């Protein structure tokens, strides 16, 4: 299947997701108008035409099809959301004519354990060995990590000899804060560029993926660990069982694991479909995580709701044989319907509605001849742009502060990414806030901006001008 032109998506009618067949093989596709067409027809009408029109796209072959649930192993998976095909969200182009690989972006619901997961798994070496996201690039994230470091230092450590290991430690922002408090630390980070930055700042970091073998190696060299931290890494891991084997290998008895993940409850409530991209293999409620923890003798101590990244949760779990009461969060999720397929089928309908609503706002701004740009070039922005069919005909450019993105072009939509200075100089009448999860931070930072921000999530709206 060759991807049809993304730019034409959304211009035709849509059908609700309830028409989607149960399928675990990903054989569901979209027509030109973003219309869900069910099982792939024998000869799609657009196939020949799309091939001629889009010679620089190639269909990716390196992605594994998911046939069993990553947590419980069940084959009873239902496809409920199909966002079409997109290139990898962080594969910014140096040249807009570069050839791109496109991968299906679809979500399954597991009818046994309620895990939501992607239908395809892209090779992690492709996704994570050279990583564009940097923790220290957002003031909000830095403040959050400092707060977590203070919490760990004050509540989870017994003596100055206790070792803290962070998995997916990125540029070392969190561990550096702990080190400055006198704590022994070690980072594990597969992105070589980030591990290099961390090591250069004195944060010892192993440039590797984490699993049971690495855990044993670390234990042999450094001994057992009192606290392990895994922020925004669980969703990236394909083999969660090997990851958890690694956690219990490394943790001492009574040791604590702190995990932060974007919360599926927030994704559902605020229709944050743009947080779906190929790096995020799983979308968690507490339910499947507790099931996984139980299997490895990790007992949930606490769930903390966080505002970060559009809504996240922090789970603290202890390696212990003691029994713990059933977490009340599980009852809350059941009451909210987060363990039911129909909740996610309804989400898919709201996603379509939200897309049309955003397209109407942008169309109104465009029809007035006003210039629109994009504020931020986050990975999730590329899901939104590709799914909604927003390209250079609508957005003149995107601005971003990440040096690795400036001077490049967005995957799939080929919009140039430029420095923030240009936005401040030109003062375009409208700016689509793709980094909407930092809305407060951005509005504060750009209080001199004379135009208006368009915020796409949770429901598309135009912010009033600054007074
Ligand atoms: Zn499952």
Coordinates of C-alpha atoms and ligand atoms in Angstrom, one line a residue:
X1 CA 0.0 0.0 0.0
X2 CA 1.3 3.4 -0.9
X3 CA 0.3 6.3 1.3
X4 CA -2.2 8.6 -0.4
X5 CA -1.5 12.3 -0.4
X6 CA -1.7 13.5 3.2
X7 CA -2.7 16.9 2.0
X8 CA -6.0 15.7 0.7
X9 CA -7.0 14.0 4.0
X10 CA -9.9 15.4 5.9
X11 CA -11.6 17.0 2.8
X12 CA -14.2 14.3 2.5
X13 CA -16.6 12.6 4.7
X14 CA -15.8 10.4 7.6
X15 CA -17.3 7.4 9.1
X16 CA -17.3 6.5 12.8
X17 CA -14.9 4.0 14.2
X18 CA -17.7 1.7 15.2
X19 CA -17.5 0.3 11.6
X20 CA -14.0 -0.9 12.1
X21 CA -13.7 -4.7 12.0
X22 CA -11.9 -6.6 14.8
X23 CA -8.4 -7.1 13.5
X24 CA -5.0 -7.9 14.8
X25 CA -3.1 -7.8 11.5
X26 CA -3.4 -4.1 10.8
X27 CA -5.2 -4.8 7.5
X28 CA -7.3 -1.6 7.9
X29 CA -6.6 1.4 5.9
X30 CA -7.8 4.9 5.0
X31 CA -9.0 6.2 1.7
X32 CA -8.0 9.6 0.3
X33 CA -10.4 11.6 2.5
X34 CA -9.3 10.1 5.8
X35 CA -12.3 7.8 5.5
X36 CA -11.9 4.5 7.3
X37 CA -12.5 1.8 4.7
X38 CA -12.1 -1.4 6.8
X39 CA -10.2 -4.3 5.3
X40 CA -7.9 -3.4 2.4
X41 CA -9.7 -3.9 -0.9
X42 CA -8.3 -6.1 -3.6
X43 CA -7.3 -3.2 -5.8
X44 CA -7.5 0.2 -4.0
X45 CA -8.8 2.8 -6.5
X46 CA -6.1 5.3 -5.4
X47 CA -3.2 2.9 -5.5
X48 CA -1.9 3.6 -9.1
X49 CA -2.7 7.3 -8.8
X50 CA -0.9 7.7 -5.5
X51 CA 2.1 5.8 -6.8
X52 CA 2.6 8.3 -9.6
X53 CA 1.9 11.3 -7.4
X54 CA 4.1 10.4 -4.5
X55 CA 7.4 9.0 -5.8
X56 CA 9.4 10.1 -2.8
X57 CA 7.5 8.0 -0.4
X58 CA 8.2 4.4 0.4
X59 CA 6.3 2.0 2.4
X60 CA 8.3 0.9 5.4
X61 CA 9.1 -2.7 5.7
X62 CA 11.1 -2.6 9.0
X63 CA 8.1 -2.5 11.4
X64 CA 6.9 -5.5 13.2
X65 CA 3.2 -6.2 13.3
X66 CA 1.8 -6.6 16.8
X67 CA -0.3 -9.8 17.2
X68 CA -0.3 -10.2 20.9
X69 CA -0.7 -7.8 23.8
X70 CA 2.6 -6.6 25.2
X71 CA 1.5 -7.0 28.8
X72 CA -0.8 -10.0 29.0
X73 CA -0.1 -11.9 25.8
X74 CA -3.7 -11.9 24.6
X75 CA -4.5 -12.1 20.9
X76 CA -7.9 -10.4 21.6
X77 CA -6.9 -7.0 20.3
X78 CA -9.4 -4.6 18.6
X79 CA -8.4 -1.8 16.3
X80 CA -10.2 1.4 17.3
X81 CA -8.2 4.3 16.0
X82 CA -6.6 4.7 12.6
X83 CA -4.5 7.9 12.0
X84 CA -3.4 6.8 8.6
X85 CA 0.3 6.4 7.7
X86 CA 3.0 8.9 8.8
X87 CA 6.7 9.1 8.6
X88 CA 8.5 8.9 12.0
X89 CA 7.6 12.0 14.1
X90 CA 11.2 12.9 14.8
X91 CA 12.6 12.2 11.4
X92 CA 13.0 15.9 10.3
X93 CA 14.4 16.2 6.8
X94 CA 17.5 18.2 5.7
X95 CA 16.0 18.5 2.3
X96 CA 12.3 18.5 1.5
X97 CA 12.9 16.2 -1.5
X98 CA 14.4 13.4 0.6
X99 CA 12.7 10.0 0.4
X100 CA 10.6 9.1 3.5
X101 CA 9.4 5.9 5.0
X102 CA 5.8 5.8 6.0
X103 CA 4.4 3.6 8.7
X104 CA 0.7 2.8 9.7
X105 CA -0.3 4.7 12.9
X106 CA -3.1 2.7 14.5
X107 CA -4.2 1.8 18.0
X108 CA -5.3 -1.5 19.4
X109 CA -7.3 -2.1 22.6
X110 CA -6.5 -5.3 24.5
X111 CA -9.8 -6.8 25.6
X112 CA -8.2 -8.7 28.4
X113 CA -5.9 -6.2 30.2
X114 CA -7.1 -2.9 28.7
X115 CA -3.7 -1.9 27.4
X116 CA -3.8 0.4 24.4
X117 CA -0.9 -0.1 22.0
X118 CA 0.3 0.6 18.5
X119 CA -0.3 -1.9 15.8
X120 CA 3.4 -1.7 14.6
X121 CA 6.7 -1.6 16.3
X122 CA 9.5 0.2 14.5
X123 CA 13.1 -0.9 15.1
X124 CA 14.2 0.9 18.3
X125 CA 17.7 1.5 16.9
X126 CA 16.0 3.7 14.2
X127 CA 13.9 5.5 16.8
X128 CA 16.2 6.0 19.8
X129 CA 19.9 5.9 19.0
X130 CA 20.0 9.5 17.9
X131 CA 17.2 11.4 19.7
X132 CA 16.0 14.9 19.1
X133 CA 14.0 15.5 22.4
X134 CA 16.1 17.0 25.2
X135 CA 14.8 17.3 28.8
X136 CA 16.6 20.5 29.5
X137 CA 14.9 22.4 26.5
X138 CA 11.7 23.1 28.5
X139 CA 11.7 25.1 31.7
X140 CA 8.5 23.2 32.8
X141 CA 10.3 19.8 32.4
X142 CA 13.4 21.0 34.2
X143 CA 11.3 22.3 37.2
X144 CA 9.4 19.0 37.3
X145 CA 12.6 17.0 37.4
X146 CA 14.1 19.1 40.1
X147 CA 10.9 18.6 42.2
X148 CA 11.2 14.8 41.6
X149 CA 14.9 14.9 42.6
X150 CA 14.0 16.6 45.9
X151 CA 11.2 14.1 46.5
X152 CA 13.5 11.1 45.9
X153 CA 16.2 12.6 48.1
X154 CA 13.9 13.4 51.0
X155 CA 11.6 10.3 50.9
X156 CA 13.2 7.3 49.3
X157 CA 16.8 7.3 50.2
X158 CA 18.2 5.9 53.5
X159 CA 21.9 6.7 53.4
X160 CA 24.4 8.5 51.3
X161 CA 25.6 5.1 50.0
X162 CA 22.3 4.4 48.2
X163 CA 22.5 4.3 44.5
X164 CA 19.9 5.8 42.2
X165 CA 19.7 4.5 38.6
X166 CA 17.6 6.3 36.0
X167 CA 16.6 4.5 32.8
X168 CA 16.1 6.7 29.8
X169 CA 18.1 9.5 31.6
X170 CA 18.2 11.7 28.5
X171 CA 20.7 14.6 28.9
X172 CA 21.1 13.9 32.6
X173 CA 19.0 16.8 33.9
X174 CA 17.4 14.7 36.7
X175 CA 20.5 12.8 37.8
X176 CA 22.6 16.0 37.8
X177 CA 20.2 17.5 40.4
X178 CA 20.5 14.4 42.6
X179 CA 24.3 14.3 42.2
X180 CA 24.5 17.9 43.4
X181 CA 22.6 16.8 46.6
X182 CA 25.4 14.3 47.2
X183 CA 23.6 11.2 45.9
X184 CA 25.3 8.3 44.0
X185 CA 23.9 8.1 40.5
X186 CA 24.0 6.2 37.3
X187 CA 22.2 6.8 34.0
X188 CA 21.2 4.4 31.2
X189 CA 20.3 6.1 27.9
X190 CA 20.2 4.5 24.5
X191 CA 20.4 7.8 22.6
X192 CA 24.2 8.1 22.1
X193 CA 24.0 11.9 21.5
X194 CA 22.1 12.4 24.8
X195 CA 24.4 10.0 26.8
X196 CA 27.4 12.0 25.4
X197 CA 25.9 15.3 26.6
X198 CA 25.2 13.8 30.1
X199 CA 28.7 12.3 30.4
X200 CA 30.3 15.5 29.4
X201 CA 28.4 17.2 32.3
X202 CA 29.7 14.6 34.8
X203 CA 26.6 12.5 34.9
X204 CA 27.8 8.9 34.4
X205 CA 25.6 7.4 31.7
X206 CA 25.7 4.0 29.9
X207 CA 24.8 4.5 26.3
X208 CA 22.6 1.4 26.0
X209 CA 19.1 0.0 26.1
X210 CA 18.0 -1.4 29.4
X211 CA 16.9 -5.0 30.0
X212 CA 17.7 -8.0 32.2
X213 CA 21.3 -8.5 30.8
X214 CA 22.2 -4.9 31.3
X215 CA 20.7 -5.0 34.8
X216 CA 22.9 -8.0 35.8
X217 CA 25.9 -6.2 34.4
X218 CA 25.2 -3.1 36.4
X219 CA 24.6 -5.1 39.5
X220 CA 27.9 -7.0 39.1
X221 CA 29.8 -3.7 38.8
X222 CA 27.9 -1.4 41.2
X223 CA 25.8 -3.6 43.5
X224 CA 22.1 -3.4 44.2
X225 CA 20.0 -0.3 43.8
X226 CA 17.7 1.5 46.2
X227 CA 15.8 3.6 43.8
X228 CA 15.1 3.3 40.0
X229 CA 13.5 6.0 38.0
X230 CA 12.0 5.5 34.6
X231 CA 10.3 8.7 33.3
X232 CA 8.6 8.6 29.9
X233 CA 10.4 5.4 29.0
X234 CA 7.8 2.7 29.7
X235 CA 5.8 3.7 26.6
X236 CA 8.9 3.2 24.4
X237 CA 9.7 -0.3 25.5
X238 CA 8.5 -3.3 23.4
X239 CA 9.6 -6.1 25.7
X240 CA 8.2 -4.9 29.0
X241 CA 8.7 -8.3 30.6
X242 CA 12.5 -8.2 30.0
X243 CA 12.5 -4.6 31.3
X244 CA 10.8 -5.6 34.5
X245 CA 13.1 -8.6 34.9
X246 CA 15.9 -6.0 34.7
X247 CA 14.2 -3.9 37.4
X248 CA 13.8 -6.7 39.9
X249 CA 17.4 -7.9 39.1
X250 CA 18.8 -4.5 40.0
X251 CA 16.6 -3.4 42.9
X252 CA 17.4 -4.5 46.4
X253 CA 14.5 -5.8 48.5
X254 CA 12.5 -2.8 49.7
X255 CA 13.9 -0.8 46.8
X256 CA 11.5 1.5 45.0
X257 CA 10.7 2.0 41.3
X258 CA 9.3 5.3 40.2
X259 CA 7.7 5.3 36.8
X260 CA 6.1 8.3 34.9
X261 CA 4.0 7.7 31.9
X262 CA 1.6 10.0 29.9
X263 CA -1.9 9.0 31.2
X264 CA -4.3 7.4 28.8
X265 CA -7.2 8.9 30.9
X266 CA -6.0 12.4 29.9
X267 CA -5.5 11.4 26.3
X268 CA -9.0 10.1 26.3
X269 CA -10.6 13.1 28.1
X270 CA -8.7 15.8 26.2
X271 CA -8.6 14.0 22.8
X272 CA -4.8 14.2 22.7
X273 CA -4.5 12.0 19.7
X274 CA -1.4 13.8 18.6
X275 CA 0.6 12.1 21.4
X276 CA 0.2 9.0 19.3
X277 CA 3.4 8.4 17.3
X278 CA 5.7 5.5 16.7
X279 CA 8.0 6.1 19.7
X280 CA 5.0 5.5 22.0
X281 CA 4.3 1.8 21.7
X282 CA 1.9 1.7 24.7
X283 CA -0.7 4.1 26.2
X284 CA -1.2 3.3 29.9
X285 CA -3.9 3.4 32.5
X286 CA -2.9 2.0 35.9
X287 CA -4.7 -1.3 35.2
X288 CA -2.1 -3.0 32.8
X289 CA 0.8 -1.6 34.8
X290 CA -0.4 -3.2 38.0
X291 CA -0.9 -6.5 36.2
X292 CA 2.7 -6.2 35.0
X293 CA 4.0 -5.2 38.4
X294 CA 2.2 -8.1 40.1
X295 CA 3.9 -10.6 37.8
X296 CA 7.3 -9.4 39.0
X297 CA 6.6 -9.0 42.8
X298 CA 6.4 -5.2 42.6
X299 CA 3.7 -3.7 44.8
X300 CA 2.1 -0.4 43.9
X301 CA 2.5 2.1 46.8
X302 CA 1.1 5.2 45.2
X303 CA -0.2 6.9 42.1
X304 CA 0.3 10.6 41.7
X305 CA -1.5 12.6 39.0
X306 CA 0.7 15.1 37.1
X307 CA 0.0 17.9 34.7
X308 CA 3.1 17.3 32.7
X309 CA 3.0 16.4 28.9
X310 CA -0.8 16.9 28.7
X311 CA -1.4 14.8 31.8
X312 CA 0.8 12.0 33.3
X313 CA 0.9 9.7 36.2
X314 CA 3.7 8.8 38.5
X315 CA 3.6 5.2 40.0
X316 CA 5.7 4.3 42.9
X317 CA 6.2 0.5 43.4
X318 CA 8.2 -1.4 46.0
X319 CA 10.0 -4.7 45.6
X320 CA 8.5 -6.6 48.5
X321 CA 6.7 -9.8 49.3
X322 CA 4.3 -7.9 51.7
X323 CA 0.7 -7.7 50.6
X324 CA -0.7 -4.2 49.8
X325 CA -4.4 -3.1 49.5
X326 CA -5.9 -2.9 46.0
X327 CA -5.1 0.6 44.7
X328 CA -8.2 2.9 44.7
X329 CA -7.1 4.3 41.3
X330 CA -8.2 1.0 39.8
X331 CA -11.8 1.6 40.9
X332 CA -11.6 5.2 39.7
X333 CA -10.6 4.0 36.2
X334 CA -13.3 1.4 36.1
X335 CA -15.9 4.1 36.9
X336 CA -14.5 6.3 34.1
X337 CA -14.9 3.4 31.6
X338 CA -11.2 3.3 30.9
X339 CA -11.2 -0.5 30.9
X340 CA -14.0 -0.7 28.2
X341 CA -13.6 -0.7 24.5
X342 CA -16.6 1.5 23.9
X343 CA -14.8 4.4 25.6
X344 CA -12.1 4.3 23.0
X345 CA -14.5 3.9 20.1
X346 CA -16.1 7.1 21.3
X347 CA -12.6 8.7 21.5
X348 CA -12.0 7.9 17.8
X349 CA -15.2 9.7 16.9
X350 CA -14.1 12.7 18.9
X351 CA -10.8 12.7 17.1
X352 CA -12.5 13.0 13.7
X353 CA -14.7 15.8 15.1
X354 CA -11.7 17.7 16.5
X355 CA -9.8 17.4 13.2
X356 CA -12.6 19.0 11.3
X357 CA -13.0 21.7 13.9
X358 CA -9.3 22.7 13.7
X359 CA -9.4 22.6 9.9
X360 CA -12.3 25.0 9.9
X361 CA -10.5 27.5 12.2
X362 CA -7.4 27.4 10.0
X363 CA -9.5 27.7 6.8
X364 CA -11.2 30.8 8.2
X365 CA -7.8 32.4 9.0
X366 CA -6.4 31.5 5.6
X367 CA -9.4 32.8 3.7
X368 CA -8.8 36.2 5.2
X369 CA -5.4 36.1 3.6
X370 CA -3.7 36.1 7.0
X371 CA -0.3 34.5 7.6
X372 CA -0.3 31.5 9.9
X373 CA 2.8 29.9 11.4
X374 CA 3.3 27.0 13.8
X375 CA 4.7 27.6 17.3
X376 CA 6.9 24.7 18.2
X377 CA 8.0 21.6 16.2
X378 CA 7.4 18.8 18.7
X379 CA 7.1 15.2 17.6
X380 CA 3.4 15.2 18.3
X381 CA 2.9 18.2 16.0
X382 CA 3.8 15.9 13.2
X383 CA 1.1 13.5 14.0
X384 CA -1.4 16.4 14.1
X385 CA -0.2 18.0 10.8
X386 CA -0.1 14.7 8.9
X387 CA -3.5 13.5 10.2
X388 CA -5.2 16.8 9.7
X389 CA -3.6 17.4 6.3
X390 CA -2.0 20.7 7.2
X391 CA 1.1 21.6 5.1
X392 CA 2.9 24.5 3.6
X393 CA -0.3 25.8 2.0
X394 CA -1.4 26.7 5.5
X395 CA 1.7 27.2 7.6
X396 CA 4.5 29.4 6.4
X397 CA 7.0 27.9 8.8
X398 CA 7.3 26.4 12.3
X399 CA 9.6 27.9 15.0
X400 CA 11.5 25.8 17.6
X401 CA 14.4 26.2 20.0
X402 CA 15.9 22.8 19.5
X403 CA 19.1 23.3 17.5
X404 CA 18.7 19.8 15.9
X405 CA 15.4 20.9 14.2
X406 CA 16.2 24.4 13.0
X407 CA 17.0 24.6 9.3
X408 CA 15.1 21.3 8.7
X409 CA 11.7 20.3 7.4
X410 CA 8.8 18.5 9.1
X411 CA 8.4 14.8 8.2
X412 CA 5.6 14.2 5.8
X413 CA 4.4 17.9 5.5
X414 CA 7.8 19.4 4.7
X415 CA 7.3 22.7 6.5
X416 CA 10.5 24.6 7.2
X417 CA 11.6 24.9 10.9
X418 CA 13.2 28.3 11.7
X419 CA 14.5 30.2 14.7
X420 CA 12.1 31.9 17.1
X421 CA 13.6 35.3 16.2
X422 CA 11.8 35.3 12.9
X423 CA 8.4 34.9 14.6
X424 CA 9.2 37.7 17.0
X425 CA 10.3 40.0 14.1
X426 CA 7.5 39.2 11.8
X427 CA 4.6 39.0 14.3
X428 CA 2.4 36.8 12.1
X429 CA -1.4 37.3 12.8
X430 CA -1.9 33.7 13.8
X431 CA 0.3 31.0 15.4
X432 CA -0.8 27.4 15.7
X433 CA 0.5 26.2 19.1
X434 CA 1.7 22.7 18.3
X435 CA 3.5 22.6 21.6
X436 CA 0.0 23.1 23.3
X437 CA 1.1 21.2 26.5
X438 CA 3.3 24.3 27.3
X439 CA 0.5 26.8 26.7
X440 CA 1.0 28.7 29.9
X441 CA 4.8 28.8 29.5
X442 CA 4.5 30.0 25.9
X443 CA 1.8 32.6 26.5
X444 CA 4.0 34.0 29.3
X445 CA 7.2 33.9 27.2
X446 CA 5.5 35.6 24.2
X447 CA 3.5 38.2 26.0
X448 CA 4.8 40.8 23.5
X449 CA 3.2 38.8 20.6
X450 CA 0.6 41.0 18.8
X451 CA -1.1 38.1 16.9
X452 CA -3.3 35.3 18.2
X453 CA -2.5 31.8 19.2
X454 CA -4.6 28.9 17.9
X455 CA -4.6 26.1 20.4
X456 CA -5.6 22.7 18.8
X457 CA -6.1 20.6 21.9
X458 CA -8.3 19.8 23.9
X459 CA -10.8 21.6 21.7
X460 CA -9.5 23.9 18.9
X461 CA -9.8 27.5 19.9
X462 CA -8.3 31.0 19.2
X463 CA -6.9 32.8 22.2
X464 CA -7.6 36.5 22.6
X465 CA -4.9 39.0 21.7
X466 CA -2.6 40.1 24.5
X467 CA -3.9 43.2 26.2
Ligands
LIG1 ZN1 -3.4 -7.3 27.3

